[in-house]
Amino acid sequence: MIKAVSPPAAKTSGYRIETRTRASHAVTAVASALVIFLAALPSFAGRGIIEELIFVFYMAALAQCWNLLAGYAGLVSVGQQAFVGLGGYLLFALTIMAGIDPLAAIVLSGVLAAIFAVPTALVVFRLRGAYFAIGTWVVAEVYRLVFAQFRQLGGGTGTSLGPDITNTVFGIDWVKSMFDVRAPAARDIISYWAALALAVGTISLVYFILRSRLGLALGAIRDSEDAAESVGVDNWRVKLTIYVIVAAATGMIGALIYLQTARISPDAAFSVLDWTAYVIVIVVIGGIGTIEGPLLGTIIFYLLQHYLASFGAWYLILLGALAIAVMLYAPKGLWGSVVGRYGLTLFPTRRRLVVQKGALRSYRQEA
Amino acid sequence: MALLETRGLTAFYGDFQALYGIDTMLQAGETIAIIGANGAGKSTYLKSIAGLIRGAADSVRFEGAPIGATSAAEIMKRGIALVPEGRRLFPSLCVEENLLVGRYGREAPGPWSLGRIYELFPGIKTRRNSASTTLSGGEQQMVAIGRALISNPRVLLCDEISLGLAPIVVRALYEALRHIKAAGTSMILVEQDIAQAIKVSDRIYCFQEGRLSLSGRPSELSREQIHLAYFGT
């Protein structure tokens, strides 16, 4: 990571590029404590809270994925439901037809989604800007229509996961005896942990990508595509790498979502509203191109849904109005406004220069 | 064998043909200048060499290998670095980061290091932690040259480095180019400022509406010949 931009010569002359700040160490400590607390939550929280949090976690993970794709790699896709649905269907296929354990099937769905992403990218990467966005949506519709053809997976009406599969998920007996709960509650706890792992995993993934050599390339591409090419960044390969990584993560999230609901249909699994439009709203409200933004957006989205869902259509109108208001008055999102005003960063990915003592002298000697 | 050579180089923007069969040659250690009026195809020529515009593989040869259809990133790795028109610094990076990112694709041994670049442009050393957007045009151009140099390229391509800068700044930049040349780096300069370009170049090529209208050593060419080749009248 640090080596990416500071070659051996620079090291001896006392310069180093760092991304960490003192505040970020504190954030790491607080975040670790929070994750431990959340992991222990099922031992004292009710099943209602657990189910709500599963939703929060997977929406946060989806938002991080879309943010990495659109906010950092400039790939504004409105077809990520293709990989949510693909992950969901792969989970059903792998568990029902191949008899694989659901948790292993989640991981495998991610791997297979990444493989599907390569030919998909070869098609949609030929398009630019708005055409790319529309192209990804069209591809997602193709996925939906194709999966509606599989009779073994319920065709157009969909199918369910039987209790013989959901109640035999890895570790369920241990959870049942540990927490003294019945099978459905134990299943929720396992899904909860998996969702927590995916949320933490995607945040860490984005953080480490941005701090790596790949992140430097992404920043350069975002600033100027031609100039990035001219310093040796292969834009196409960098974007393909991000697209495939995001597809894998999105596929795993999709698999988890449909393990939790235990029922899948093409219209729900490949829903542009649920898996892309809401996710875009979250990222836009929170702040695109930051790690904190999608997290803040997810919390706001959850609160709005929780308190306004009973208003029916008004809820969607309000959500849309809020997104438009944010775009007009805080185009960098709510977190973007915070950063602009207070310079606060929880996940520092900007590189800053650390000058060591004697560095200037060594330059003079070099000269 | 020439270090870099174009043979029958053509380039198109859609249906519009910008270059018609350009033959040029750059020997190792040499500096050549491409001059011509606006729209003559100078920048297109440079972008074709840098890989930002791709054409027939054989139309550009570097160290004997065809690179006309090679990607910009790969060409940069092989040792041809571009100082793009309009500097194109990375606004989200500070000055020193902008220099260091120049080594992203290629880290070759050679005369140029961060320290040597600061020596060449002492003015930007004092601003090394500043946001690149706060620099003056001249300083930005120095960073852009430094960013290309730091990878120790075999060939440095400079696209209109004097554009929009005060004469005193242009003189300072050309003084730096003399040092770069003395260090053994070959250069192709695309310029509208003929007087400056001629002074540092071993040979010049004049473009007119996508065609080569004149070439030769500066000492062998008269003002009238250059004037005619430049303006066409």
Coordinates of C-alpha atoms in Angstrom, one line a residue:
Chain A
M1 CA 0.0 0.0 0.0
I2 CA 2.6 2.5 1.1
K3 CA 5.1 1.0 -1.3
A4 CA 2.8 1.8 -4.2
V5 CA 3.8 5.4 -4.4
S6 CA 7.0 5.6 -2.3
P7 CA 9.8 3.8 -4.0
P8 CA 13.0 2.7 -2.2
A9 CA 14.8 6.0 -3.1
A10 CA 12.2 8.0 -1.3
K11 CA 12.3 5.8 1.8
T12 CA 16.0 6.5 2.3
S13 CA 15.5 10.2 1.8
G14 CA 13.0 10.3 4.6
Y15 CA 9.7 10.6 2.9
R16 CA 6.7 8.3 3.3
I17 CA 3.1 8.4 2.2
E18 CA 0.6 7.6 4.8
T19 CA -3.1 7.4 4.9
R20 CA -3.7 6.9 8.6
T21 CA -4.4 9.8 11.0
R22 CA -4.4 9.7 14.8
A23 CA -8.2 10.0 14.8
S24 CA -8.5 7.0 12.5
H25 CA -6.8 4.8 15.1
A26 CA -9.5 5.8 17.6
V27 CA -12.2 5.1 15.0
T28 CA -10.7 1.6 14.4
A29 CA -10.9 1.0 18.2
V30 CA -14.5 2.2 18.4
A31 CA -15.6 0.3 15.3
S32 CA -14.0 -2.9 16.6
A33 CA -15.9 -2.5 19.9
L34 CA -19.1 -1.8 18.0
V35 CA -18.7 -5.0 15.9
I36 CA -18.1 -7.1 19.0
F37 CA -21.2 -5.6 20.6
L38 CA -23.3 -6.3 17.5
A39 CA -22.0 -9.8 17.3
A40 CA -23.0 -10.5 20.9
L41 CA -26.4 -8.8 20.4
P42 CA -28.5 -12.0 19.7
S43 CA -27.8 -13.2 23.3
F44 CA -30.0 -10.4 24.7
A45 CA -31.9 -8.8 21.9
G46 CA -35.3 -9.9 20.7
R47 CA -36.0 -11.6 17.3
G48 CA -37.6 -8.4 16.0
I49 CA -34.5 -6.3 16.4
I50 CA -32.4 -9.1 14.9
E51 CA -34.6 -9.2 11.8
E52 CA -34.5 -5.4 11.4
L53 CA -30.7 -5.3 11.7
I54 CA -30.3 -8.0 9.1
F55 CA -32.1 -5.6 6.7
V56 CA -29.9 -2.7 7.8
F57 CA -26.7 -4.8 7.3
Y58 CA -27.5 -6.0 3.9
M59 CA -28.7 -2.6 2.7
A60 CA -25.4 -1.1 4.1
A61 CA -23.4 -3.7 2.3
L62 CA -25.3 -3.1 -1.0
A63 CA -24.8 0.6 -0.6
Q64 CA -21.0 0.2 -0.1
C65 CA -20.8 -2.0 -3.2
W66 CA -22.7 0.5 -5.4
N67 CA -20.7 3.4 -4.0
L68 CA -17.4 1.6 -4.9
L69 CA -18.7 1.0 -8.4
A70 CA -20.3 4.4 -9.1
G71 CA -18.6 6.7 -6.6
Y72 CA -15.0 5.5 -7.0
A73 CA -14.8 3.7 -10.3
G74 CA -17.3 6.0 -12.2
L75 CA -19.4 3.0 -13.3
V76 CA -22.9 4.2 -12.7
S77 CA -24.8 0.9 -13.0
V78 CA -28.5 0.7 -12.5
G79 CA -28.4 -3.0 -13.0
Q80 CA -26.9 -4.3 -9.8
Q81 CA -30.1 -6.2 -9.2
A82 CA -28.7 -8.6 -11.8
F83 CA -26.2 -9.8 -9.2
V84 CA -28.5 -9.7 -6.3
G85 CA -31.0 -11.9 -8.2
L86 CA -28.2 -14.1 -9.5
G87 CA -26.8 -14.7 -6.0
G88 CA -30.3 -15.5 -4.7
Y89 CA -31.0 -18.0 -7.5
L90 CA -27.6 -19.5 -7.3
L91 CA -28.2 -20.1 -3.5
F92 CA -31.4 -21.9 -4.3
A93 CA -29.9 -23.9 -7.1
L94 CA -26.8 -24.9 -5.1
T95 CA -28.8 -25.9 -2.0
I96 CA -31.9 -27.5 -3.7
M97 CA -30.2 -29.2 -6.6
A98 CA -26.6 -29.8 -5.4
G99 CA -27.4 -30.2 -1.7
I100 CA -24.7 -27.8 -0.6
D101 CA -24.9 -26.2 2.9
P102 CA -26.5 -22.7 2.7
L103 CA -23.6 -20.9 4.2
A104 CA -21.1 -22.5 1.8
A105 CA -23.5 -21.8 -1.0
I106 CA -23.4 -18.0 -0.1
V107 CA -19.7 -18.0 -0.6
L108 CA -19.9 -20.1 -3.8
S109 CA -22.7 -17.8 -5.1
G110 CA -20.2 -14.9 -4.8
V111 CA -17.5 -16.8 -6.8
L112 CA -20.0 -17.7 -9.5
A113 CA -21.4 -14.2 -9.7
A114 CA -17.8 -12.9 -10.3
I115 CA -17.5 -15.4 -13.1
F116 CA -20.8 -14.2 -14.6
A117 CA -19.6 -10.6 -14.2
V118 CA -16.8 -11.0 -16.7
P119 CA -18.8 -11.7 -19.9
T120 CA -21.4 -9.2 -18.6
A121 CA -18.7 -6.5 -18.4
L122 CA -17.4 -7.3 -21.9
V123 CA -20.9 -6.3 -23.1
V124 CA -21.7 -3.3 -20.9
F125 CA -18.1 -1.8 -20.9
R126 CA -18.6 -1.1 -24.6
L127 CA -21.1 1.6 -23.5
R128 CA -20.3 5.0 -21.9
G129 CA -22.1 7.3 -19.5
A130 CA -25.9 7.1 -19.7
Y131 CA -25.8 4.3 -22.2
F132 CA -23.7 2.2 -19.7
A133 CA -26.4 2.8 -17.1
I134 CA -29.2 1.8 -19.4
G135 CA -27.2 -1.2 -20.7
T136 CA -26.7 -2.6 -17.2
W137 CA -30.4 -2.3 -16.6
V138 CA -31.2 -4.2 -19.8
V139 CA -28.7 -6.9 -18.9
A140 CA -30.4 -7.3 -15.5
E141 CA -33.8 -7.7 -17.3
V142 CA -32.2 -10.4 -19.5
Y143 CA -31.0 -12.2 -16.3
R144 CA -34.6 -12.0 -14.9
L145 CA -36.1 -13.4 -18.1
V146 CA -33.5 -16.2 -18.3
F147 CA -34.1 -17.3 -14.6
A148 CA -37.9 -17.2 -15.2
Q149 CA -37.3 -20.1 -17.7
F150 CA -35.9 -22.6 -15.2
R151 CA -38.8 -24.9 -14.2
Q152 CA -36.7 -26.6 -11.5
L153 CA -36.5 -23.2 -9.8
G154 CA -40.2 -22.4 -10.1
G155 CA -40.2 -20.6 -13.5
G156 CA -41.9 -17.2 -13.5
T157 CA -43.7 -17.8 -10.1
G158 CA -40.6 -18.7 -8.1
T159 CA -40.0 -21.3 -5.4
S160 CA -39.3 -21.7 -1.7
L161 CA -36.5 -23.2 0.4
G162 CA -37.9 -26.1 2.4
P163 CA -37.3 -26.4 6.2
D164 CA -35.2 -29.5 5.3
I165 CA -32.6 -27.0 4.0
T166 CA -33.1 -23.8 6.1
N167 CA -33.2 -25.8 9.4
T168 CA -30.1 -27.7 8.6
V169 CA -27.8 -24.7 8.0
F170 CA -24.3 -25.1 9.4
G171 CA -24.1 -24.4 13.2
I172 CA -27.8 -24.3 13.8
D173 CA -27.8 -27.0 16.5
W174 CA -25.1 -25.1 18.3
V175 CA -27.1 -21.9 18.2
K176 CA -30.2 -23.6 19.3
S177 CA -28.6 -25.0 22.4
M178 CA -26.5 -21.9 23.1
F179 CA -29.3 -19.4 23.0
D180 CA -32.1 -21.9 23.9
V181 CA -34.2 -21.0 20.9
R182 CA -36.2 -22.9 18.2
A183 CA -35.1 -23.5 14.7
P184 CA -36.6 -20.3 13.0
A185 CA -35.0 -18.0 15.6
A186 CA -31.7 -19.9 15.4
R187 CA -31.8 -19.5 11.6
D188 CA -32.3 -15.7 12.0
I189 CA -29.3 -15.5 14.3
I190 CA -27.1 -17.3 11.8
S191 CA -28.4 -15.0 9.0
Y192 CA -27.7 -12.0 11.3
W193 CA -24.1 -13.0 11.8
A194 CA -23.7 -13.6 8.1
A195 CA -25.2 -10.2 7.3
L196 CA -23.0 -8.5 9.9
A197 CA -19.9 -10.3 8.4
L198 CA -20.9 -9.2 4.9
A199 CA -21.5 -5.5 6.0
V200 CA -18.2 -5.4 7.9
G201 CA -16.5 -7.3 5.1
T202 CA -17.7 -4.9 2.3
I203 CA -16.7 -1.8 4.4
S204 CA -13.2 -3.3 5.0
L205 CA -12.9 -4.3 1.4
V206 CA -13.7 -0.8 0.1
Y207 CA -11.3 0.7 2.7
F208 CA -8.4 -1.5 1.8
I209 CA -9.0 -1.2 -1.9
L210 CA -8.9 2.6 -1.6
R211 CA -5.7 2.5 0.3
S212 CA -4.0 0.1 -2.1
R213 CA -2.3 0.7 -5.4
L214 CA -5.7 0.0 -7.0
G215 CA -7.2 2.8 -5.0
L216 CA -4.5 5.2 -6.2
A217 CA -5.4 4.2 -9.8
L218 CA -9.1 4.8 -9.1
G219 CA -8.3 8.3 -7.7
A220 CA -6.3 9.1 -10.8
I221 CA -9.0 7.8 -13.2
R222 CA -11.6 9.8 -11.3
D223 CA -9.5 13.0 -11.7
S224 CA -8.6 12.5 -15.4
E225 CA -8.9 9.3 -17.5
D226 CA -6.3 10.4 -20.1
A227 CA -3.8 11.5 -17.5
A228 CA -4.2 8.3 -15.6
E229 CA -3.5 6.3 -18.8
S230 CA -0.4 8.4 -19.3
V231 CA 1.1 7.5 -16.0
G232 CA 0.6 3.8 -16.7
V233 CA -2.9 3.1 -15.3
D234 CA -4.8 0.6 -17.4
N235 CA -8.2 2.2 -16.9
W236 CA -10.1 -0.7 -18.5
R237 CA -8.5 -3.4 -16.4
V238 CA -8.9 -1.3 -13.2
K239 CA -12.6 -0.8 -13.9
L240 CA -13.1 -4.5 -14.8
T241 CA -11.4 -5.5 -11.5
I242 CA -13.7 -3.3 -9.5
Y243 CA -16.8 -4.5 -11.4
V244 CA -16.0 -8.1 -10.8
I245 CA -15.2 -7.6 -7.1
V246 CA -18.5 -5.7 -6.6
A247 CA -20.4 -8.4 -8.5
A248 CA -18.9 -11.1 -6.2
A249 CA -19.9 -9.1 -3.0
T250 CA -23.3 -8.3 -4.4
G251 CA -23.9 -11.9 -5.3
M252 CA -23.1 -13.0 -1.8
I253 CA -25.4 -10.4 -0.3
G254 CA -28.2 -11.5 -2.7
A255 CA -27.7 -15.1 -1.6
L256 CA -28.0 -14.1 2.0
I257 CA -31.1 -12.0 1.4
Y258 CA -32.9 -15.0 -0.2
L259 CA -31.6 -17.5 2.4
Q260 CA -33.2 -15.2 5.0
T261 CA -36.6 -14.8 3.1
A262 CA -36.5 -18.5 2.0
R263 CA -38.7 -17.6 -1.0
I264 CA -37.6 -16.4 -4.4
S265 CA -39.3 -15.2 -7.6
P266 CA -37.8 -13.5 -10.7
D267 CA -39.7 -10.3 -10.2
A268 CA -38.6 -9.8 -6.6
A269 CA -35.0 -11.1 -7.0
F270 CA -34.3 -8.9 -10.1
S271 CA -36.2 -5.8 -8.8
V272 CA -34.6 -2.6 -9.9
L273 CA -36.5 -0.7 -7.2
D274 CA -35.5 -2.8 -4.2
W275 CA -31.9 -3.6 -5.1
T276 CA -30.7 -0.6 -7.1
A277 CA -33.1 2.4 -6.8
Y278 CA -33.2 2.3 -3.0
V279 CA -29.5 1.7 -2.9
I280 CA -28.8 4.7 -5.1
V281 CA -31.1 6.8 -2.9
I282 CA -29.1 5.7 0.2
V283 CA -25.7 6.6 -1.4
V284 CA -27.0 9.9 -2.8
I285 CA -28.5 11.0 0.6
G286 CA -25.5 9.8 2.6
G287 CA -22.7 11.1 0.2
I288 CA -21.3 9.4 -2.9
G289 CA -17.6 8.8 -3.0
T290 CA -17.1 8.4 0.7
I291 CA -17.2 5.3 2.9
E292 CA -19.1 7.0 5.7
G293 CA -21.8 8.4 3.4
P294 CA -23.5 5.0 2.5
L295 CA -23.5 4.1 6.2
L296 CA -25.2 7.3 7.2
G297 CA -27.6 7.0 4.2
T298 CA -28.5 3.4 5.3
I299 CA -29.4 4.6 8.8
I300 CA -31.5 7.5 7.5
F301 CA -33.2 5.2 5.0
Y302 CA -34.0 2.7 7.7
L303 CA -35.4 5.3 10.0
L304 CA -37.6 6.8 7.2
Q305 CA -38.9 3.4 6.3
H306 CA -39.5 2.4 9.9
Y307 CA -41.5 5.5 10.7
L308 CA -43.1 6.4 7.4
A309 CA -43.8 3.0 5.8
S310 CA -47.4 3.2 7.2
F311 CA -48.1 6.2 5.0
G312 CA -48.0 4.0 1.9
A313 CA -47.4 5.9 -1.3
W314 CA -46.5 9.0 0.7
Y315 CA -43.5 7.3 2.0
L316 CA -42.1 6.8 -1.5
I317 CA -43.0 10.4 -2.5
L318 CA -41.2 11.7 0.6
L319 CA -38.1 9.5 0.0
G320 CA -37.9 10.8 -3.6
A321 CA -38.4 14.4 -2.4
L322 CA -35.6 14.0 0.2
A323 CA -33.2 12.6 -2.5
I324 CA -34.0 15.5 -4.8
A325 CA -33.5 18.0 -2.0
V326 CA -30.2 16.5 -1.0
M327 CA -29.0 16.6 -4.7
L328 CA -30.0 20.3 -5.0
Y329 CA -28.7 21.6 -1.6
A330 CA -26.0 19.2 -0.6
P331 CA -24.8 17.5 -3.9
K332 CA -22.1 15.7 -2.0
G333 CA -24.6 14.2 0.3
L334 CA -25.1 14.7 4.0
W335 CA -21.7 13.2 4.9
G336 CA -20.1 15.3 2.1
S337 CA -21.4 18.4 3.8
V338 CA -20.0 17.3 7.1
V339 CA -16.6 16.7 5.6
G340 CA -16.7 20.1 3.8
R341 CA -17.6 22.0 6.9
Y342 CA -15.6 20.2 9.7
G343 CA -13.0 18.2 7.7
L344 CA -14.0 15.1 9.6
T345 CA -13.0 11.7 8.1
L346 CA -13.6 8.4 9.9
F347 CA -12.0 6.2 7.2
P348 CA -9.0 8.2 5.9
T349 CA -8.0 7.1 2.4
R350 CA -6.4 10.3 1.3
R351 CA -2.6 9.9 1.1
R352 CA -0.7 12.5 3.0
L353 CA 3.0 13.1 3.1
V354 CA 5.0 12.5 6.2
V355 CA 8.4 14.3 6.3
Q356 CA 10.9 12.7 8.6
K357 CA 13.6 14.7 10.3
G358 CA 16.7 15.2 8.3
A359 CA 14.9 14.6 5.0
L360 CA 15.7 18.0 3.7
R361 CA 19.4 17.5 4.5
S362 CA 19.5 14.3 2.6
Y363 CA 18.0 16.0 -0.5
R364 CA 20.8 18.5 -0.4
Q365 CA 23.4 15.7 -0.2
E366 CA 21.7 14.0 -3.1
A367 CA 22.0 17.3 -5.0
Chain B
M1 CA 17.7 2.0 -36.0
A2 CA 15.7 5.0 -34.9
L3 CA 14.5 5.0 -31.3
L4 CA 11.0 6.1 -32.3
E5 CA 9.6 6.2 -35.8
T6 CA 6.2 6.9 -37.4
R7 CA 5.6 5.5 -40.9
G8 CA 2.4 6.5 -42.8
L9 CA 0.7 7.5 -39.6
T10 CA -2.9 8.3 -40.1
A11 CA -5.6 9.2 -37.5
F12 CA -9.3 9.8 -37.6
Y13 CA -11.9 11.4 -35.3
G14 CA -15.0 9.6 -36.6
D15 CA -15.2 10.5 -40.3
F16 CA -12.7 13.3 -40.0
Q17 CA -9.2 12.5 -41.0
A18 CA -6.7 14.4 -38.8
L19 CA -3.4 12.9 -40.0
Y20 CA -2.5 11.9 -43.5
G21 CA 0.5 9.5 -43.6
I22 CA 3.0 11.2 -41.3
D23 CA 6.7 10.0 -41.5
T24 CA 8.9 11.1 -38.6
M25 CA 12.0 9.7 -36.9
L26 CA 13.6 10.3 -33.5
Q27 CA 17.1 9.1 -32.8
A28 CA 18.3 8.3 -29.3
G29 CA 19.3 11.4 -27.4
E30 CA 17.7 13.7 -30.0
T31 CA 15.1 16.4 -29.6
I32 CA 12.6 17.1 -32.3
A33 CA 10.0 19.8 -32.5
I34 CA 6.6 19.5 -34.2
I35 CA 5.3 22.9 -35.2
G36 CA 2.2 24.0 -37.0
A37 CA -0.9 26.2 -36.7
N38 CA -4.0 25.3 -34.7
G39 CA -5.7 22.2 -36.0
A40 CA -2.6 21.0 -37.9
G41 CA -2.7 17.7 -36.2
K42 CA 0.2 18.1 -33.8
S43 CA -1.6 17.0 -30.6
T44 CA -3.2 14.1 -32.5
Y45 CA 0.3 13.0 -33.6
L46 CA 1.5 13.0 -30.0
K47 CA -1.6 11.2 -28.7
S48 CA -1.1 8.6 -31.4
I49 CA 2.4 7.9 -30.2
A50 CA 1.3 7.9 -26.5
G51 CA -1.5 5.4 -27.3
L52 CA -4.4 7.7 -26.4
I53 CA -5.4 7.3 -30.0
R54 CA -4.8 3.9 -31.5
G55 CA -4.3 3.0 -35.1
A56 CA -2.4 0.5 -37.2
A57 CA 0.3 -1.3 -35.1
D58 CA 2.9 -0.8 -37.7
S59 CA 2.4 3.0 -38.0
V60 CA 4.4 3.7 -34.9
R61 CA 7.6 1.8 -34.0
F62 CA 9.5 2.1 -30.7
E63 CA 12.9 0.4 -30.5
G64 CA 11.9 -1.6 -33.5
A65 CA 8.6 -2.9 -32.0
P66 CA 5.2 -1.9 -33.4
I67 CA 3.2 0.1 -30.8
G68 CA 0.6 1.8 -32.9
A69 CA -2.2 -0.3 -31.6
T70 CA -0.8 -0.6 -28.0
S71 CA -2.6 0.8 -25.0
A72 CA -1.4 4.1 -23.4
A73 CA -0.6 2.3 -20.1
E74 CA 1.5 -0.3 -21.8
I75 CA 3.4 2.4 -23.9
M76 CA 4.1 4.3 -20.8
K77 CA 5.5 1.1 -19.2
R78 CA 7.9 0.7 -22.1
G79 CA 9.3 4.2 -21.6
I80 CA 7.3 6.8 -23.5
A81 CA 5.9 9.4 -21.1
L82 CA 3.5 12.2 -22.0
V83 CA 3.2 15.7 -20.6
P84 CA -0.4 16.2 -21.7
E85 CA -1.8 19.3 -23.1
G86 CA -3.3 21.5 -20.4
R87 CA -1.1 19.8 -17.7
R88 CA -3.9 17.5 -16.4
L89 CA -2.6 17.3 -12.9
F90 CA -4.6 15.2 -10.4
P91 CA -6.6 17.7 -8.4
S92 CA -7.3 15.4 -5.5
L93 CA -3.5 14.8 -5.0
C94 CA -0.9 17.2 -3.6
V95 CA 2.1 18.3 -5.6
E96 CA 4.4 15.6 -4.4
E97 CA 1.8 12.9 -4.8
N98 CA 1.3 14.1 -8.4
L99 CA 5.0 13.6 -9.0
L100 CA 5.2 10.2 -7.3
V101 CA 2.1 8.9 -9.1
G102 CA 4.2 9.3 -12.3
R103 CA 6.0 6.1 -11.2
Y104 CA 2.7 4.1 -11.1
G105 CA 3.3 2.1 -14.3
R106 CA 7.1 2.2 -14.6
E107 CA 10.0 2.5 -12.2
A108 CA 13.2 2.5 -14.2
P109 CA 16.7 3.4 -13.1
G110 CA 18.0 6.6 -14.6
P111 CA 19.0 10.2 -14.0
W112 CA 15.6 11.3 -12.6
S113 CA 14.4 11.0 -9.0
L114 CA 12.2 13.1 -6.8
G115 CA 15.3 15.0 -5.5
R116 CA 16.6 15.7 -9.0
I117 CA 13.2 17.0 -10.1
Y118 CA 13.1 19.4 -7.2
E119 CA 16.5 20.5 -8.2
L120 CA 15.4 21.1 -11.7
F121 CA 12.3 23.0 -10.5
P122 CA 13.2 24.5 -7.1
G123 CA 9.9 26.5 -7.2
I124 CA 7.7 23.5 -6.8
K125 CA 9.8 22.0 -4.0
T126 CA 8.6 24.7 -1.6
R127 CA 5.0 23.9 -2.6
R128 CA 5.2 20.2 -2.4
N129 CA 2.5 19.7 0.2
S130 CA 0.1 22.1 -1.5
A131 CA -3.0 21.0 -3.4
S132 CA -2.0 21.0 -7.1
T133 CA -4.9 23.2 -7.9
T134 CA -3.4 26.1 -5.9
L135 CA -0.3 26.3 -8.1
S136 CA 0.2 28.9 -10.9
G137 CA 0.0 27.7 -14.5
G138 CA 3.8 27.7 -14.8
E139 CA 4.2 25.7 -11.6
Q140 CA 1.6 23.2 -12.7
Q141 CA 3.4 22.7 -15.9
M142 CA 6.6 22.0 -14.0
V143 CA 4.8 19.4 -11.9
A144 CA 3.4 17.8 -15.1
I145 CA 6.9 17.6 -16.6
G146 CA 8.2 16.2 -13.3
R147 CA 5.4 13.6 -13.2
A148 CA 6.4 12.4 -16.7
L149 CA 10.2 12.5 -15.9
I150 CA 10.1 10.6 -12.7
S151 CA 9.6 7.2 -14.4
N152 CA 12.9 7.8 -16.3
P153 CA 11.3 7.5 -19.8
R154 CA 13.4 6.9 -22.9
V155 CA 11.2 9.4 -24.7
L156 CA 9.5 12.5 -23.2
L157 CA 6.5 13.8 -25.2
C158 CA 5.6 17.5 -24.4
D159 CA 2.3 18.8 -25.7
E160 CA 2.3 22.6 -25.9
I161 CA 4.1 23.3 -22.6
S162 CA 4.2 27.0 -23.3
L163 CA 0.5 27.4 -23.8
G164 CA -1.0 30.3 -21.8
L165 CA 2.2 31.1 -19.9
A166 CA 4.1 34.3 -19.6
P167 CA 7.3 34.6 -21.7
I168 CA 9.5 34.6 -18.7
V169 CA 8.0 31.3 -17.5
V170 CA 8.3 29.8 -20.9
R171 CA 12.0 30.6 -20.9
A172 CA 12.4 28.9 -17.6
L173 CA 10.6 25.8 -18.8
Y174 CA 12.8 25.7 -21.9
E175 CA 15.9 26.1 -19.8
A176 CA 14.7 23.0 -17.9
L177 CA 14.2 21.1 -21.2
R178 CA 17.9 21.8 -22.0
H179 CA 18.9 20.1 -18.7
I180 CA 16.6 17.1 -19.5
K181 CA 18.2 16.8 -22.9
A182 CA 21.6 17.0 -21.4
A183 CA 20.7 14.1 -19.1
G184 CA 20.2 12.0 -22.2
T185 CA 16.4 11.9 -22.5
S186 CA 15.0 12.0 -26.0
M187 CA 12.2 14.4 -26.6
I188 CA 9.4 15.3 -28.9
L189 CA 8.1 18.8 -28.4
V190 CA 4.8 20.0 -29.9
E191 CA 4.8 23.7 -30.0
Q192 CA 3.1 26.8 -31.3
D193 CA 5.9 29.0 -30.0
I194 CA 8.3 28.3 -32.9
A195 CA 11.2 30.5 -31.6
Q196 CA 11.5 28.5 -28.3
A197 CA 11.1 25.1 -29.9
I198 CA 13.7 25.7 -32.6
K199 CA 16.3 26.7 -30.1
V200 CA 16.4 23.3 -28.3
S201 CA 15.6 21.1 -31.2
D202 CA 17.9 19.1 -33.4
R203 CA 15.3 18.8 -36.1
I204 CA 11.9 20.2 -36.8
Y205 CA 8.8 18.9 -38.5
C206 CA 6.1 21.3 -39.7
F207 CA 2.5 20.1 -40.0
Q208 CA -0.1 21.7 -42.1
E209 CA -3.7 20.4 -42.1
G210 CA -2.7 16.9 -41.1
R211 CA 0.2 16.7 -43.6
L212 CA 3.9 17.1 -43.2
S213 CA 4.8 20.4 -45.0
L214 CA 8.5 20.7 -44.0
S215 CA 11.3 19.0 -42.1
G216 CA 14.9 19.6 -41.5
R217 CA 17.6 21.0 -39.2
P218 CA 16.8 24.5 -37.8
S219 CA 20.1 25.8 -39.2
E220 CA 19.2 24.6 -42.7
L221 CA 15.8 26.2 -42.8
S222 CA 15.1 29.8 -43.7
R223 CA 12.5 31.9 -41.9
E224 CA 10.6 32.2 -45.2
Q225 CA 10.5 28.4 -45.7
I226 CA 9.1 27.9 -42.1
H227 CA 6.6 30.7 -42.6
L228 CA 5.3 29.1 -45.8
A229 CA 5.2 25.7 -44.3
Y230 CA 3.4 27.0 -41.2
F231 CA 0.7 29.2 -42.8
G232 CA 0.6 27.7 -46.3
T233 CA 0.7 31.1 -47.9

